[in-house]
mmCIF file of C-alpha atoms in Angstrom:
data_model
loop_
_atom_site.group_PDB
_atom_site.id
_atom_site.type_symbol
_atom_site.label_atom_id
_atom_site.label_comp_id
_atom_site.label_asym_id
_atom_site.label_seq_id
_atom_site.Cartn_x
_atom_site.Cartn_y
_atom_site.Cartn_z
ATOM 1 C CA UNK A 246 3.727 -17.957 -8.814
ATOM 2 C CA UNK A 247 0.740 -17.752 -6.369
ATOM 3 C CA UNK A 248 0.266 -14.363 -5.017
ATOM 4 C CA UNK A 249 -0.552 -13.128 -1.290
ATOM 5 C CA UNK A 250 -3.398 -14.983 0.318
ATOM 6 C CA UNK A 251 -5.789 -13.511 2.885
ATOM 7 C CA UNK A 252 -8.739 -14.836 4.643
ATOM 8 C CA UNK A 253 -11.449 -13.965 5.316
ATOM 9 C CA UNK A 254 -12.187 -11.453 2.464
ATOM 10 C CA UNK A 255 -15.101 -9.665 4.600
ATOM 11 C CA UNK A 256 -15.926 -9.841 8.288
ATOM 12 C CA UNK A 257 -18.647 -7.921 10.097
ATOM 13 C CA UNK A 258 -18.642 -7.847 13.956
ATOM 14 C CA UNK A 259 -20.201 -5.683 16.670
ATOM 15 C CA UNK A 260 -17.863 -3.336 18.629
ATOM 16 C CA UNK A 261 -16.048 -5.003 21.692
ATOM 17 C CA UNK A 262 -15.963 -8.281 19.604
ATOM 18 C CA UNK A 263 -12.554 -9.781 18.653
ATOM 19 C CA UNK A 264 -11.383 -10.802 15.127
ATOM 20 C CA UNK A 265 -8.685 -12.481 13.561
ATOM 21 C CA UNK A 266 -7.199 -12.123 10.067
ATOM 22 C CA UNK A 267 -4.811 -14.480 8.240
ATOM 23 C CA UNK A 268 -2.272 -14.031 5.609
ATOM 24 C CA UNK A 269 -0.039 -16.255 3.610
ATOM 25 C CA UNK A 270 2.793 -14.347 1.602
ATOM 26 C CA UNK A 271 4.387 -15.283 -1.604
ATOM 27 C CA UNK A 272 6.625 -18.227 -1.464
ATOM 28 C CA UNK A 273 10.084 -17.260 -0.591
ATOM 29 C CA UNK A 274 9.267 -13.860 0.670
ATOM 30 C CA UNK A 275 10.851 -13.103 3.881
ATOM 31 C CA UNK A 276 9.227 -9.802 4.804
ATOM 32 C CA UNK A 277 5.664 -9.525 5.637
ATOM 33 C CA UNK A 278 3.607 -6.433 6.309
ATOM 34 C CA UNK A 279 0.091 -5.576 7.523
ATOM 35 C CA UNK A 280 -1.513 -2.330 6.537
ATOM 36 C CA UNK A 281 -4.797 -0.582 7.388
ATOM 37 C CA UNK A 282 -6.574 1.221 4.815
ATOM 38 C CA UNK A 283 -9.556 3.449 5.812
ATOM 39 C CA UNK A 284 -12.098 4.378 3.013
ATOM 40 C CA UNK A 285 -10.550 7.325 0.991
ATOM 41 C CA UNK A 286 -6.993 7.005 2.620
ATOM 42 C CA UNK A 287 -3.856 5.466 1.535
ATOM 43 C CA UNK A 288 -2.546 2.305 3.305
ATOM 44 C CA UNK A 289 -0.950 2.736 6.665
ATOM 45 C CA UNK A 290 1.588 0.281 7.781
ATOM 46 C CA UNK A 291 0.699 -1.560 10.971
ATOM 47 C CA UNK A 292 3.511 -4.002 11.525
ATOM 48 C CA UNK A 293 6.451 -5.312 9.573
ATOM 49 C CA UNK A 294 7.984 -8.873 10.010
ATOM 50 C CA UNK A 295 11.572 -10.039 8.797
ATOM 51 C CA UNK A 296 10.978 -13.910 8.916
ATOM 52 C CA UNK A 297 9.483 -14.237 12.231
ATOM 53 C CA UNK A 298 10.791 -11.301 14.110
ATOM 54 C CA UNK A 299 9.152 -7.905 14.340
ATOM 55 C CA UNK A 300 11.070 -5.130 12.414
ATOM 56 C CA UNK A 301 8.632 -2.142 13.073
ATOM 57 C CA UNK A 302 5.304 -1.890 14.957
ATOM 58 C CA UNK A 303 5.533 1.591 16.056
ATOM 59 C CA UNK A 304 1.981 2.464 14.517
ATOM 60 C CA UNK A 305 0.372 -0.804 15.946
ATOM 61 C CA UNK A 306 -2.280 0.079 18.756
ATOM 62 C CA UNK A 307 -0.911 -2.515 20.954
ATOM 63 C CA UNK A 308 -3.595 -2.163 23.580
ATOM 64 C CA UNK A 309 -5.898 -3.843 21.112
ATOM 65 C CA UNK A 310 -4.074 -5.137 18.245
ATOM 66 C CA UNK A 311 -1.741 -8.032 17.879
ATOM 67 C CA UNK A 312 0.186 -9.819 15.236
ATOM 68 C CA UNK A 313 2.352 -12.873 14.886
ATOM 69 C CA UNK A 314 4.328 -14.759 12.572
ATOM 70 C CA UNK A 315 5.603 -17.639 14.423
ATOM 71 C CA UNK A 316 7.343 -19.927 11.891
ATOM 72 C CA UNK A 317 8.446 -17.144 9.533
ATOM 73 C CA UNK A 318 5.643 -17.873 6.923
ATOM 74 C CA UNK A 319 2.024 -17.191 7.391
ATOM 75 C CA UNK A 320 0.771 -14.535 10.057
ATOM 76 C CA UNK A 321 -2.385 -13.554 11.899
ATOM 77 C CA UNK A 322 -3.432 -10.063 12.852
ATOM 78 C CA UNK A 323 -5.936 -9.864 15.900
ATOM 79 C CA UNK A 324 -8.171 -7.102 17.184
ATOM 80 C CA UNK A 325 -9.632 -7.484 20.598
ATOM 81 C CA UNK A 326 -11.629 -5.427 21.425
ATOM 82 C CA UNK A 327 -12.816 -3.971 18.374
ATOM 83 C CA UNK A 328 -13.663 -0.347 18.034
ATOM 84 C CA UNK A 329 -16.046 1.317 15.513
ATOM 85 C CA UNK A 330 -12.975 3.316 14.096
ATOM 86 C CA UNK A 331 -11.343 -0.082 13.374
ATOM 87 C CA UNK A 332 -13.600 -0.308 10.289
ATOM 88 C CA UNK A 333 -11.355 -0.528 7.296
ATOM 89 C CA UNK A 334 -9.609 -2.760 4.747
ATOM 90 C CA UNK A 335 -6.744 -4.799 6.245
ATOM 91 C CA UNK A 336 -4.069 -5.474 3.727
ATOM 92 C CA UNK A 337 -1.257 -7.917 3.805
ATOM 93 C CA UNK A 338 1.755 -7.493 1.623
ATOM 94 C CA UNK A 339 5.096 -9.205 1.327
ATOM 95 C CA UNK A 340 8.536 -8.750 -0.389
ATOM 96 C CA UNK A 341 11.537 -10.860 -0.913
ATOM 97 C CA UNK A 342 13.472 -8.849 1.988
ATOM 98 C CA UNK A 343 16.931 -9.287 0.198
ATOM 99 C CA UNK A 344 19.454 -6.499 0.246
ATOM 100 C CA UNK A 345 18.552 -5.426 -3.046
ATOM 101 C CA UNK A 346 18.175 -1.814 -4.312
ATOM 102 C CA UNK A 347 14.390 -2.027 -4.469
ATOM 103 C CA UNK A 348 12.469 -4.524 -2.466
ATOM 104 C CA UNK A 349 9.090 -4.295 -4.083
ATOM 105 C CA UNK A 350 6.025 -5.175 -1.899
ATOM 106 C CA UNK A 351 3.000 -7.052 -3.329
ATOM 107 C CA UNK A 352 -0.399 -7.013 -1.835
ATOM 108 C CA UNK A 353 -3.036 -9.533 -0.993
ATOM 109 C CA UNK A 354 -6.728 -8.980 -1.729
ATOM 110 C CA UNK A 355 -7.520 -7.473 1.724
ATOM 111 C CA UNK A 356 -9.958 -8.231 4.370
ATOM 112 C CA UNK A 357 -12.834 -5.714 4.736
ATOM 113 C CA UNK A 358 -13.738 -5.184 8.152
ATOM 114 C CA UNK A 359 -17.079 -3.580 9.361
ATOM 115 C CA UNK A 360 -17.629 -2.795 13.143
ATOM 116 C CA UNK A 361 -21.171 -2.237 13.967
ATOM 117 C CA UNK B 187 6.440 12.605 10.508
ATOM 118 C CA UNK B 188 7.299 11.381 7.129
ATOM 119 C CA UNK B 189 4.297 12.759 4.796
ATOM 120 C CA UNK B 190 3.433 12.050 1.244
ATOM 121 C CA UNK B 191 0.982 14.414 -0.499
ATOM 122 C CA UNK B 192 -1.168 13.901 -3.540
ATOM 123 C CA UNK B 193 -4.021 15.794 -5.007
ATOM 124 C CA UNK B 194 -7.186 13.774 -4.132
ATOM 125 C CA UNK B 195 -8.943 14.670 -7.575
ATOM 126 C CA UNK B 196 -10.794 13.571 -9.473
ATOM 127 C CA UNK B 197 -8.531 14.186 -12.404
ATOM 128 C CA UNK B 198 -10.919 14.005 -15.379
ATOM 129 C CA UNK B 199 -8.957 12.899 -18.650
ATOM 130 C CA UNK B 200 -10.531 12.444 -22.085
ATOM 131 C CA UNK B 201 -9.707 9.104 -23.737
ATOM 132 C CA UNK B 202 -6.376 9.263 -25.708
ATOM 133 C CA UNK B 203 -5.029 12.189 -23.761
ATOM 134 C CA UNK B 204 -2.231 12.136 -21.293
ATOM 135 C CA UNK B 205 -2.819 12.179 -17.506
ATOM 136 C CA UNK B 206 -0.351 13.826 -15.221
ATOM 137 C CA UNK B 207 -0.257 12.762 -11.689
ATOM 138 C CA UNK B 208 1.891 14.653 -9.036
ATOM 139 C CA UNK B 209 3.363 13.685 -5.620
ATOM 140 C CA UNK B 210 5.579 15.426 -3.198
ATOM 141 C CA UNK B 211 7.190 13.786 -0.075
ATOM 142 C CA UNK B 212 8.804 15.441 2.881
ATOM 143 C CA UNK B 213 11.698 12.977 3.939
ATOM 144 C CA UNK B 214 14.896 13.839 1.992
ATOM 145 C CA UNK B 215 16.232 10.399 3.080
ATOM 146 C CA UNK B 216 13.677 8.864 1.233
ATOM 147 C CA UNK B 217 15.058 5.999 -1.145
ATOM 148 C CA UNK B 218 12.516 4.551 -3.613
ATOM 149 C CA UNK B 219 9.376 5.691 -5.063
ATOM 150 C CA UNK B 220 6.686 3.563 -6.222
ATOM 151 C CA UNK B 221 3.143 4.184 -8.025
ATOM 152 C CA UNK B 222 0.291 1.865 -7.336
ATOM 153 C CA UNK B 223 -2.886 1.642 -9.091
ATOM 154 C CA UNK B 224 -5.965 0.605 -7.024
ATOM 155 C CA UNK B 225 -9.352 -0.039 -8.562
ATOM 156 C CA UNK B 226 -12.511 0.279 -6.377
ATOM 157 C CA UNK B 227 -12.654 -2.348 -3.942
ATOM 158 C CA UNK B 228 -9.394 -4.066 -4.855
ATOM 159 C CA UNK B 229 -6.003 -3.931 -3.454
ATOM 160 C CA UNK B 230 -3.126 -1.857 -4.730
ATOM 161 C CA UNK B 231 -1.471 -3.131 -7.639
ATOM 162 C CA UNK B 232 2.192 -2.135 -8.574
ATOM 163 C CA UNK B 233 2.543 0.087 -11.708
ATOM 164 C CA UNK B 234 6.085 0.906 -11.665
ATOM 165 C CA UNK B 235 8.981 2.328 -9.411
ATOM 166 C CA UNK B 236 11.852 4.704 -9.677
ATOM 167 C CA UNK B 237 14.833 5.304 -7.572
ATOM 168 C CA UNK B 238 17.309 7.558 -9.729
ATOM 169 C CA UNK B 239 16.664 11.229 -10.764
ATOM 170 C CA UNK B 240 15.253 11.744 -14.290
ATOM 171 C CA UNK B 241 12.524 9.516 -16.249
ATOM 172 C CA UNK B 242 11.794 5.895 -16.388
ATOM 173 C CA UNK B 243 9.358 4.634 -19.027
ATOM 174 C CA UNK B 244 7.154 1.343 -19.175
ATOM 175 C CA UNK B 245 4.789 0.983 -21.700
ATOM 176 C CA UNK B 246 2.109 3.777 -21.577
ATOM 177 C CA UNK B 247 3.594 4.885 -18.103
ATOM 178 C CA UNK B 248 6.344 7.347 -17.298
ATOM 179 C CA UNK B 249 7.646 8.149 -13.914
ATOM 180 C CA UNK B 250 9.585 11.094 -13.220
ATOM 181 C CA UNK B 251 11.793 11.901 -10.205
ATOM 182 C CA UNK B 252 13.277 15.054 -8.901
ATOM 183 C CA UNK B 253 14.996 14.445 -5.548
ATOM 184 C CA UNK B 254 16.170 18.205 -5.121
ATOM 185 C CA UNK B 255 12.525 19.204 -5.061
ATOM 186 C CA UNK B 256 11.151 16.141 -3.341
ATOM 187 C CA UNK B 257 8.932 15.695 -6.187
ATOM 188 C CA UNK B 258 7.674 12.509 -8.232
ATOM 189 C CA UNK B 259 5.122 12.155 -10.969
ATOM 190 C CA UNK B 260 3.419 9.736 -13.204
ATOM 191 C CA UNK B 261 2.413 10.365 -16.784
ATOM 192 C CA UNK B 262 -0.187 8.072 -18.395
ATOM 193 C CA UNK B 263 -0.023 8.361 -22.268
ATOM 194 C CA UNK B 264 -3.195 7.497 -24.373
ATOM 195 C CA UNK B 265 -5.364 7.074 -21.517
ATOM 196 C CA UNK B 266 -7.934 4.503 -21.671
ATOM 197 C CA UNK B 267 -11.147 4.021 -19.623
ATOM 198 C CA UNK B 268 -9.648 1.006 -18.018
ATOM 199 C CA UNK B 269 -7.069 3.463 -16.566
ATOM 200 C CA UNK B 270 -9.857 5.032 -14.513
ATOM 201 C CA UNK B 271 -8.660 4.105 -10.722
ATOM 202 C CA UNK B 272 -7.045 5.695 -7.854
ATOM 203 C CA UNK B 273 -3.134 5.984 -8.109
ATOM 204 C CA UNK B 274 -1.184 5.773 -4.965
ATOM 205 C CA UNK B 275 2.322 7.351 -4.628
ATOM 206 C CA UNK B 276 4.429 5.452 -2.014
ATOM 207 C CA UNK B 277 7.827 6.398 -0.549
ATOM 208 C CA UNK B 278 10.333 4.032 1.373
ATOM 209 C CA UNK B 279 12.685 5.136 3.804
ATOM 210 C CA UNK B 280 15.011 2.917 6.119
ATOM 211 C CA UNK B 281 13.863 -0.567 6.421
ATOM 212 C CA UNK B 282 11.755 -0.754 3.253
ATOM 213 C CA UNK B 283 8.837 0.761 5.035
ATOM 214 C CA UNK B 284 6.178 2.388 2.630
ATOM 215 C CA UNK B 285 4.454 5.566 3.383
ATOM 216 C CA UNK B 286 1.457 6.171 1.110
ATOM 217 C CA UNK B 287 -0.021 9.168 0.002
ATOM 218 C CA UNK B 288 -3.758 9.487 0.084
ATOM 219 C CA UNK B 289 -4.224 8.691 -3.754
ATOM 220 C CA UNK B 290 -5.429 10.664 -6.717
ATOM 221 C CA UNK B 291 -8.591 9.305 -8.281
ATOM 222 C CA UNK B 292 -8.282 9.471 -12.177
ATOM 223 C CA UNK B 293 -11.417 9.356 -14.266
ATOM 224 C CA UNK B 294 -10.916 8.555 -18.157
ATOM 225 C CA UNK B 295 -13.920 9.584 -20.032
ATOM 226 C CA UNK B 296 -14.764 7.961 -23.549
#
């Protein structure tokens, strides 16, 4: 079974530029998550999708960040305009999303963003 | 604000010894508890999860949960240099949202 795919793996941009990240979840996984991990910290949830609907985006800075999952499969996360403090690793994760006791999340390799 | 606290370390452990990692959480409504391992420059990798009070063993790893004390721990037996990594404790609450601690860095010395 293929894992969560993300691209690009690395991105360097200047502040005020825009950037987009792509994620393809594990086949059959209904729930998709985007996390931000700043160096030395644990991942922080930005947004959670169930199929193509948003479940939680309470920690997404909506003035500059946007995300979509139009067909309920792959997803894009966009930052426009980027700030220096957006430098981080952006992790995508997916889970089955069924009503099970434990719905385990599996992570992709991440995209390391550097904002200069 | 739901919080998960971990000692940042580093926790230095001789090869072959037991590494003991601790995690506390603030939300009594938390439902499931996960331990992830993260090597430098890599993404988190699931080690194991626990959701009932008591111990759960998986190979060299044992997770322990005490909901009354809001405490979860991970024991690594027979530590190997390949176990050197950052260990992330994560807790879920409603809607399968994961809240992560800051991680504990473990160094296993040959």
